[in-house]
Amino acid sequence: MERLYTISAYTENHPGVLHRLTATLTRRKINIESLTVSETEHRGISRFTIVVRTTPSLISKIVKQIDRIIEVVHAFVSEDNDLIFREIGLIRVAADDKNKRPEIEELAHRHGAVVTYATDSSLIVEKTGEEDDINSLFLLLEPYGIREFIRSGRIALRKSSETRELGSPSGKGEDIGAATVDFQQR
Amino acid sequence: MEISGSEALWRALLNEGVEMVFGYPGGAIMPVYDALYDFADDIKHVLVRHEQGAVHAAQGYARVQGRAGVCMATSGPGATNLVTGIADAMLDSVPLVCITGQVSADLLGTDAFQETDVIGITIPITKWNYQVTTAAEIPEIIAKAFYIAQRGRPGPVVVDITKNAQLEMLDFEPVSIQGIKNFDPNPSLNIEYVEQAVEAIKESDRPMILCGHGVLISQCESEVIDLAERADIPIACTLHGLSAIPSGHSKYVGMLGMHGNYGPNLLTNESDLLIAIGMRFDDRVTGKLDKYGIKAKVIHIDIDAAEIDKNVAATIPINADAKTALQAMLSLVEKAERPEWFARFAECAEKEFSTVIDAETNPTEGGIRMAEVISRVSELTGGEAILVADVGQHQMMSARYYKFKYSNSWITSGGLGTMGFALPASLGAKAGAPERKVVTVIGDGCFQMTIQELGTIAQQNLAVKIIILNNNYLGMVRQWQELFFEKRYSFVELENPDFVKISEGFGVEAERVSTRDGLMTSLKRMLDSDGPYVLEIVCEKEENVFPMVPSGASVSDIRLE
Ligand SMILES: Cc1ncc(C[n+]2csc(CCOP(=O)(O)OP(=O)(O)O)c2C)c(N)n1
Ligand SMILES: [Mg+2]
């Protein structure tokens, strides 16, 4: 049975990493539901958040294949109940009829969204939340006429606060002295 | 000291102990070749005839030397000609550093002359790759390339160097690397699993060691033998595990896989404990997965965590260097004796001998058979040669019938099954192990894929003994058509050129033999000759390789005929 998984991968910030990472998924024909890359608390280290739908047995194999990529510092997978996750939706709602604007603003407000921009003919409503929250607001705004809709990829943090020391090899191979070369800093 | 990027490249290679490079020049790598002119005394460059030859030669060299092979090509077509060999090295865990020239950094992305996105193309088939666009990066990136290619599970690395970086000046300082951030080539051993493994061996009645390429890479042949002797466990080798255990060793029971031996395949499904060491449960070994090892627990020792549980679920996963893991196990493992279990293997071997092997290796009528050739070569060389084989029936026959005496004596393309691999790989092997006899066995189809490397062999005067097993067929494909496609022979028959004349045209001594009577003398003449030698052996046209696990069948459905 396929399920939704969120893969988090700390990587060196380096062109080519995206390609290498997604190739791991595409060769198994796994579709990416969403993908976000951003900076992290560690300088020179990016964090990929990739949402995929696949089977439990495949996901662990894929994460191991991602984890062995040289530029990947650490990768792990989580399911939704272990995560705090957010997406942002931007919805351009038709508002040619000026009388409808307070109604739309009120609706947005009640659903924890804000109107971030207004033109003569439309309003841009911004909503941060889980996918479902954004979708339900979308449905409520639909009767006013939706001109454009876009949703960001997911960003996610694990609920547990366990963190991992980055930047040193995880094992203690005999060959690895303390002086590890840090390519990012040079 | 200010030197050019190109000179820095050679100095960095020397710093890594590189003695030999296989390559082919062209526009985007000319500064590097110009700098090489001054290093000709320090590094031997072998000029091949096609870049595919360079990469396979580097693979052969890497396999005999146990360290990274280096190959070099220009941008565009030079680099794309390397692709097959890089993919081959990736699947077979061969350490390579492939250096490609690239157009100048300011031209990248403009469809400049001979520009291809080498990094993009090679991402899925490299362990790591990197594009160097400034000279200053060269010393460090080369050091990193070797570290990554050789450590942990070995693999190919591509370093693409733009022309401006080759020409720019830099202040050169040699770099050596003790480790790389975030890359742990030597995962630490979990002693709990070691103890569980030892316990499982103690409890097992019918254990079996599956010895893979990792045993050779980790150089733990003697540990495997110790384990087998102490706990009385049969050892079967995968295609790439061959030669790790002397073929005549009392615990050795033969080869696994589609055309492996009868006993090891059949008894996989009777075994109650599979001890997999440095092997990856390739589908050519496992056959139908849900009917594989049906009664067995699995101890899986592999340095690559991604291999564990990939195809076969491990009861006891040991993600570590095989030598380290085995040494830990050996200190705990108890003596045992399993004569009944070994008797099962002996029965199977007897059955395989009487139905297949005897007739194949000692025929008295009909054309020359591949198995008899390999047996005779095995006898004449005392099993002491390095045997290189191409891909097809002749490969399987070589694997089945050569009796290896020394470890690390078998080189072939396993994972990718690249026709044309053997000729260039054998020249690399000979260059890397000049003191050893190198015999290469090539099909008539395969020979014509990289035949031009005869030119390299002649120019370098590398004494490779080349046997062409000529059946005028793409034999392995023909066999499948015969067995599984109602003998509808679709484009498998070859009208071949005169291989003797061609070889002589390249300046390589050659002869043809087509009768059993002449076989021994011809083989002896070849083996006793000083230089390279091509011996074309005209074989029985339609022989089949048996036993065989038909594709998609269970290992225990192995057919003897
Ligand atoms: C590059 C490449 N193309 C096609 C194949 C498929 N293939 C596998 S074996 C084989 C036939 C090899 O013929 P030959 O070299 O004459 O060896 P034989 O089987 O006759 O001993 C072919 C076509 C392959 N493995 N590699
Ligand atoms: Mg043939």
PDB file of C-alpha atoms in Angstrom, chain B residues 394-551:
ATOM      1  CA  HIS B 394      32.310 -17.963 -23.716  1.00  0.00           C
ATOM      2  CA  GLN B 395      32.189 -15.875 -20.531  1.00  0.00           C
ATOM      3  CA  MET B 396      30.036 -18.365 -18.689  1.00  0.00           C
ATOM      4  CA  MET B 397      32.179 -21.241 -19.915  1.00  0.00           C
ATOM      5  CA  SER B 398      35.313 -19.411 -18.718  1.00  0.00           C
ATOM      6  CA  ALA B 399      33.735 -18.810 -15.337  1.00  0.00           C
ATOM      7  CA  ARG B 400      32.616 -22.419 -15.059  1.00  0.00           C
ATOM      8  CA  TYR B 401      35.714 -24.255 -16.213  1.00  0.00           C
ATOM      9  CA  TYR B 402      38.821 -22.312 -15.266  1.00  0.00           C
ATOM     10  CA  LYS B 403      40.312 -23.631 -12.025  1.00  0.00           C
ATOM     11  CA  PHE B 404      41.725 -20.622 -10.233  1.00  0.00           C
ATOM     12  CA  LYS B 405      44.750 -21.023  -8.049  1.00  0.00           C
ATOM     13  CA  TYR B 406      45.288 -17.414  -6.950  1.00  0.00           C
ATOM     14  CA  SER B 407      42.945 -14.738  -5.737  1.00  0.00           C
ATOM     15  CA  ASN B 408      42.111 -11.701  -7.862  1.00  0.00           C
ATOM     16  CA  SER B 409      42.617 -13.590 -11.106  1.00  0.00           C
ATOM     17  CA  TRP B 410      39.249 -13.170 -12.767  1.00  0.00           C
ATOM     18  CA  ILE B 411      38.113 -10.059 -14.597  1.00  0.00           C
ATOM     19  CA  THR B 412      34.850  -9.737 -16.454  1.00  0.00           C
ATOM     20  CA  SER B 413      31.924  -7.390 -16.872  1.00  0.00           C
ATOM     21  CA  GLY B 414      29.239  -8.734 -14.565  1.00  0.00           C
ATOM     22  CA  GLY B 415      26.661  -6.148 -13.617  1.00  0.00           C
ATOM     23  CA  LEU B 416      26.422  -4.372 -16.934  1.00  0.00           C
ATOM     24  CA  GLY B 417      27.442  -7.296 -19.136  1.00  0.00           C
ATOM     25  CA  THR B 418      29.308  -5.040 -21.542  1.00  0.00           C
ATOM     26  CA  MET B 419      30.266  -6.760 -24.773  1.00  0.00           C
ATOM     27  CA  GLY B 420      33.666  -5.488 -25.857  1.00  0.00           C
ATOM     28  CA  PHE B 421      34.943  -5.213 -22.301  1.00  0.00           C
ATOM     29  CA  ALA B 422      37.555  -7.943 -22.423  1.00  0.00           C
ATOM     30  CA  LEU B 423      40.106  -6.852 -25.003  1.00  0.00           C
ATOM     31  CA  PRO B 424      40.778  -3.426 -23.481  1.00  0.00           C
ATOM     32  CA  ALA B 425      40.383  -4.734 -19.907  1.00  0.00           C
ATOM     33  CA  SER B 426      42.996  -7.385 -20.591  1.00  0.00           C
ATOM     34  CA  LEU B 427      45.484  -4.847 -21.847  1.00  0.00           C
ATOM     35  CA  GLY B 428      44.910  -2.830 -18.692  1.00  0.00           C
ATOM     36  CA  ALA B 429      45.335  -5.979 -16.610  1.00  0.00           C
ATOM     37  CA  LYS B 430      48.581  -6.901 -18.329  1.00  0.00           C
ATOM     38  CA  ALA B 431      49.883  -3.360 -17.951  1.00  0.00           C
ATOM     39  CA  GLY B 432      49.011  -3.493 -14.251  1.00  0.00           C
ATOM     40  CA  ALA B 433      50.387  -6.986 -13.639  1.00  0.00           C
ATOM     41  CA  PRO B 434      53.194  -7.467 -16.171  1.00  0.00           C
ATOM     42  CA  GLU B 435      54.651 -10.382 -14.219  1.00  0.00           C
ATOM     43  CA  ARG B 436      51.487 -12.445 -14.608  1.00  0.00           C
ATOM     44  CA  LYS B 437      50.179 -14.391 -17.559  1.00  0.00           C
ATOM     45  CA  VAL B 438      47.015 -12.719 -18.856  1.00  0.00           C
ATOM     46  CA  VAL B 439      44.679 -14.812 -20.965  1.00  0.00           C
ATOM     47  CA  THR B 440      41.548 -13.277 -22.376  1.00  0.00           C
ATOM     48  CA  VAL B 441      38.610 -15.195 -23.773  1.00  0.00           C
ATOM     49  CA  ILE B 442      36.458 -13.335 -26.260  1.00  0.00           C
ATOM     50  CA  GLY B 443      33.494 -14.235 -28.443  1.00  0.00           C
ATOM     51  CA  ASP B 444      33.416 -13.479 -32.149  1.00  0.00           C
ATOM     52  CA  GLY B 445      30.674 -10.932 -31.514  1.00  0.00           C
ATOM     53  CA  CYS B 446      32.409  -9.212 -28.608  1.00  0.00           C
ATOM     54  CA  PHE B 447      35.756  -9.073 -30.396  1.00  0.00           C
ATOM     55  CA  GLN B 448      34.282  -6.838 -33.061  1.00  0.00           C
ATOM     56  CA  MET B 449      33.028  -4.321 -30.526  1.00  0.00           C
ATOM     57  CA  THR B 450      36.481  -3.131 -29.429  1.00  0.00           C
ATOM     58  CA  ILE B 451      38.740  -4.854 -31.960  1.00  0.00           C
ATOM     59  CA  GLN B 452      40.649  -1.629 -32.546  1.00  0.00           C
ATOM     60  CA  GLU B 453      42.415  -2.058 -29.210  1.00  0.00           C
ATOM     61  CA  LEU B 454      44.615  -4.635 -30.929  1.00  0.00           C
ATOM     62  CA  GLY B 455      46.391  -1.512 -32.109  1.00  0.00           C
ATOM     63  CA  THR B 456      47.043  -0.429 -28.531  1.00  0.00           C
ATOM     64  CA  ILE B 457      48.183  -3.915 -27.585  1.00  0.00           C
ATOM     65  CA  ALA B 458      50.594  -3.979 -30.525  1.00  0.00           C
ATOM     66  CA  GLN B 459      51.935  -0.485 -29.905  1.00  0.00           C
ATOM     67  CA  GLN B 460      52.549  -1.214 -26.219  1.00  0.00           C
ATOM     68  CA  ASN B 461      53.694  -4.762 -26.945  1.00  0.00           C
ATOM     69  CA  LEU B 462      51.546  -6.092 -24.124  1.00  0.00           C
ATOM     70  CA  ALA B 463      51.775  -9.887 -24.070  1.00  0.00           C
ATOM     71  CA  VAL B 464      48.070 -10.589 -23.776  1.00  0.00           C
ATOM     72  CA  LYS B 465      47.029 -14.075 -24.915  1.00  0.00           C
ATOM     73  CA  ILE B 466      43.799 -13.575 -26.783  1.00  0.00           C
ATOM     74  CA  ILE B 467      41.515 -16.518 -27.443  1.00  0.00           C
ATOM     75  CA  ILE B 468      38.594 -15.958 -29.773  1.00  0.00           C
ATOM     76  CA  LEU B 469      35.947 -18.609 -29.321  1.00  0.00           C
ATOM     77  CA  ASN B 470      34.347 -18.324 -32.708  1.00  0.00           C
ATOM     78  CA  ASN B 471      30.939 -19.921 -33.142  1.00  0.00           C
ATOM     79  CA  ASN B 472      29.811 -17.475 -35.814  1.00  0.00           C
ATOM     80  CA  TYR B 473      26.925 -16.579 -33.595  1.00  0.00           C
ATOM     81  CA  LEU B 474      25.895 -14.152 -30.938  1.00  0.00           C
ATOM     82  CA  GLY B 475      25.787 -17.400 -29.068  1.00  0.00           C
ATOM     83  CA  MET B 476      24.172 -16.418 -25.807  1.00  0.00           C
ATOM     84  CA  VAL B 477      21.315 -14.677 -27.565  1.00  0.00           C
ATOM     85  CA  ARG B 478      20.991 -17.612 -29.925  1.00  0.00           C
ATOM     86  CA  GLN B 479      20.753 -19.947 -26.933  1.00  0.00           C
ATOM     87  CA  TRP B 480      17.852 -17.927 -25.522  1.00  0.00           C
ATOM     88  CA  GLN B 481      16.175 -17.884 -28.914  1.00  0.00           C
ATOM     89  CA  GLU B 482      16.546 -21.625 -29.104  1.00  0.00           C
ATOM     90  CA  LEU B 483      15.244 -22.303 -25.616  1.00  0.00           C
ATOM     91  CA  PHE B 484      12.668 -19.583 -25.094  1.00  0.00           C
ATOM     92  CA  PHE B 485      11.710 -18.250 -28.535  1.00  0.00           C
ATOM     93  CA  GLU B 486      11.036 -21.474 -30.434  1.00  0.00           C
ATOM     94  CA  LYS B 487      14.363 -21.401 -32.214  1.00  0.00           C
ATOM     95  CA  ARG B 488      13.392 -18.308 -34.173  1.00  0.00           C
ATOM     96  CA  TYR B 489      16.967 -17.159 -34.832  1.00  0.00           C
ATOM     97  CA  SER B 490      16.513 -13.464 -35.291  1.00  0.00           C
ATOM     98  CA  PHE B 491      19.709 -11.627 -36.274  1.00  0.00           C
ATOM     99  CA  VAL B 492      22.220 -13.657 -34.344  1.00  0.00           C
ATOM    100  CA  GLU B 493      24.301 -15.211 -37.103  1.00  0.00           C
ATOM    101  CA  LEU B 494      27.552 -13.474 -37.927  1.00  0.00           C
ATOM    102  CA  GLU B 495      29.493 -13.529 -41.129  1.00  0.00           C
ATOM    103  CA  ASN B 496      32.886 -12.788 -39.686  1.00  0.00           C
ATOM    104  CA  PRO B 497      36.018 -11.298 -41.170  1.00  0.00           C
ATOM    105  CA  ASP B 498      39.303 -13.198 -41.199  1.00  0.00           C
ATOM    106  CA  PHE B 499      40.398 -12.615 -37.616  1.00  0.00           C
ATOM    107  CA  VAL B 500      43.891 -13.934 -38.285  1.00  0.00           C
ATOM    108  CA  LYS B 501      44.511 -11.537 -41.133  1.00  0.00           C
ATOM    109  CA  ILE B 502      43.058  -8.665 -39.147  1.00  0.00           C
ATOM    110  CA  SER B 503      45.275  -9.414 -36.170  1.00  0.00           C
ATOM    111  CA  GLU B 504      48.306  -9.708 -38.394  1.00  0.00           C
ATOM    112  CA  GLY B 505      47.340  -6.433 -39.966  1.00  0.00           C
ATOM    113  CA  PHE B 506      47.590  -4.906 -36.508  1.00  0.00           C
ATOM    114  CA  GLY B 507      50.989  -6.519 -36.102  1.00  0.00           C
ATOM    115  CA  VAL B 508      49.820  -9.171 -33.667  1.00  0.00           C
ATOM    116  CA  GLU B 509      50.855 -12.773 -34.185  1.00  0.00           C
ATOM    117  CA  ALA B 510      47.828 -14.934 -34.893  1.00  0.00           C
ATOM    118  CA  GLU B 511      46.621 -18.357 -35.914  1.00  0.00           C
ATOM    119  CA  ARG B 512      43.426 -20.299 -36.332  1.00  0.00           C
ATOM    120  CA  VAL B 513      42.644 -23.794 -35.118  1.00  0.00           C
ATOM    121  CA  SER B 514      39.538 -25.755 -35.890  1.00  0.00           C
ATOM    122  CA  THR B 515      40.325 -29.351 -35.001  1.00  0.00           C
ATOM    123  CA  ARG B 516      40.614 -31.078 -31.686  1.00  0.00           C
ATOM    124  CA  ASP B 517      43.922 -32.601 -32.763  1.00  0.00           C
ATOM    125  CA  GLY B 518      45.516 -29.224 -33.245  1.00  0.00           C
ATOM    126  CA  LEU B 519      44.092 -27.575 -30.154  1.00  0.00           C
ATOM    127  CA  MET B 520      46.763 -28.409 -27.584  1.00  0.00           C
ATOM    128  CA  THR B 521      49.693 -27.460 -29.796  1.00  0.00           C
ATOM    129  CA  SER B 522      48.072 -24.198 -30.757  1.00  0.00           C
ATOM    130  CA  LEU B 523      47.315 -23.329 -27.152  1.00  0.00           C
ATOM    131  CA  LYS B 524      50.864 -24.144 -26.138  1.00  0.00           C
ATOM    132  CA  ARG B 525      52.274 -22.063 -28.968  1.00  0.00           C
ATOM    133  CA  MET B 526      50.149 -19.155 -27.865  1.00  0.00           C
ATOM    134  CA  LEU B 527      51.071 -19.479 -24.198  1.00  0.00           C
ATOM    135  CA  ASP B 528      54.767 -19.875 -24.952  1.00  0.00           C
ATOM    136  CA  SER B 529      54.961 -16.929 -27.320  1.00  0.00           C
ATOM    137  CA  ASP B 530      56.693 -13.797 -26.087  1.00  0.00           C
ATOM    138  CA  GLY B 531      54.351 -11.099 -27.234  1.00  0.00           C
ATOM    139  CA  PRO B 532      50.645 -10.638 -27.755  1.00  0.00           C
ATOM    140  CA  TYR B 533      48.960 -13.478 -29.593  1.00  0.00           C
ATOM    141  CA  VAL B 534      45.546 -14.082 -31.100  1.00  0.00           C
ATOM    142  CA  LEU B 535      44.300 -17.636 -31.303  1.00  0.00           C
ATOM    143  CA  GLU B 536      41.038 -18.030 -33.140  1.00  0.00           C
ATOM    144  CA  ILE B 537      39.381 -21.272 -32.149  1.00  0.00           C
ATOM    145  CA  VAL B 538      36.560 -22.368 -34.388  1.00  0.00           C
ATOM    146  CA  CYS B 539      33.957 -23.883 -32.078  1.00  0.00           C
ATOM    147  CA  GLU B 540      30.865 -25.999 -32.347  1.00  0.00           C
ATOM    148  CA  LYS B 541      28.234 -23.595 -33.681  1.00  0.00           C
ATOM    149  CA  GLU B 542      25.236 -24.374 -31.552  1.00  0.00           C
ATOM    150  CA  GLU B 543      26.289 -25.425 -28.106  1.00  0.00           C
ATOM    151  CA  ASN B 544      24.382 -24.310 -25.053  1.00  0.00           C
ATOM    152  CA  VAL B 545      25.550 -23.357 -21.594  1.00  0.00           C
ATOM    153  CA  PHE B 546      24.102 -25.606 -18.928  1.00  0.00           C
ATOM    154  CA  PRO B 547      23.098 -25.820 -16.129  1.00  0.00           C
ATOM    155  CA  MET B 548      20.764 -22.886 -16.391  1.00  0.00           C
ATOM    156  CA  VAL B 549      18.301 -21.162 -14.114  1.00  0.00           C
ATOM    157  CA  PRO B 550      15.808 -19.868 -16.681  1.00  0.00           C
ATOM    158  CA  SER B 551      15.165 -16.174 -16.183  1.00  0.00           C
TER     159      SER B 551
END
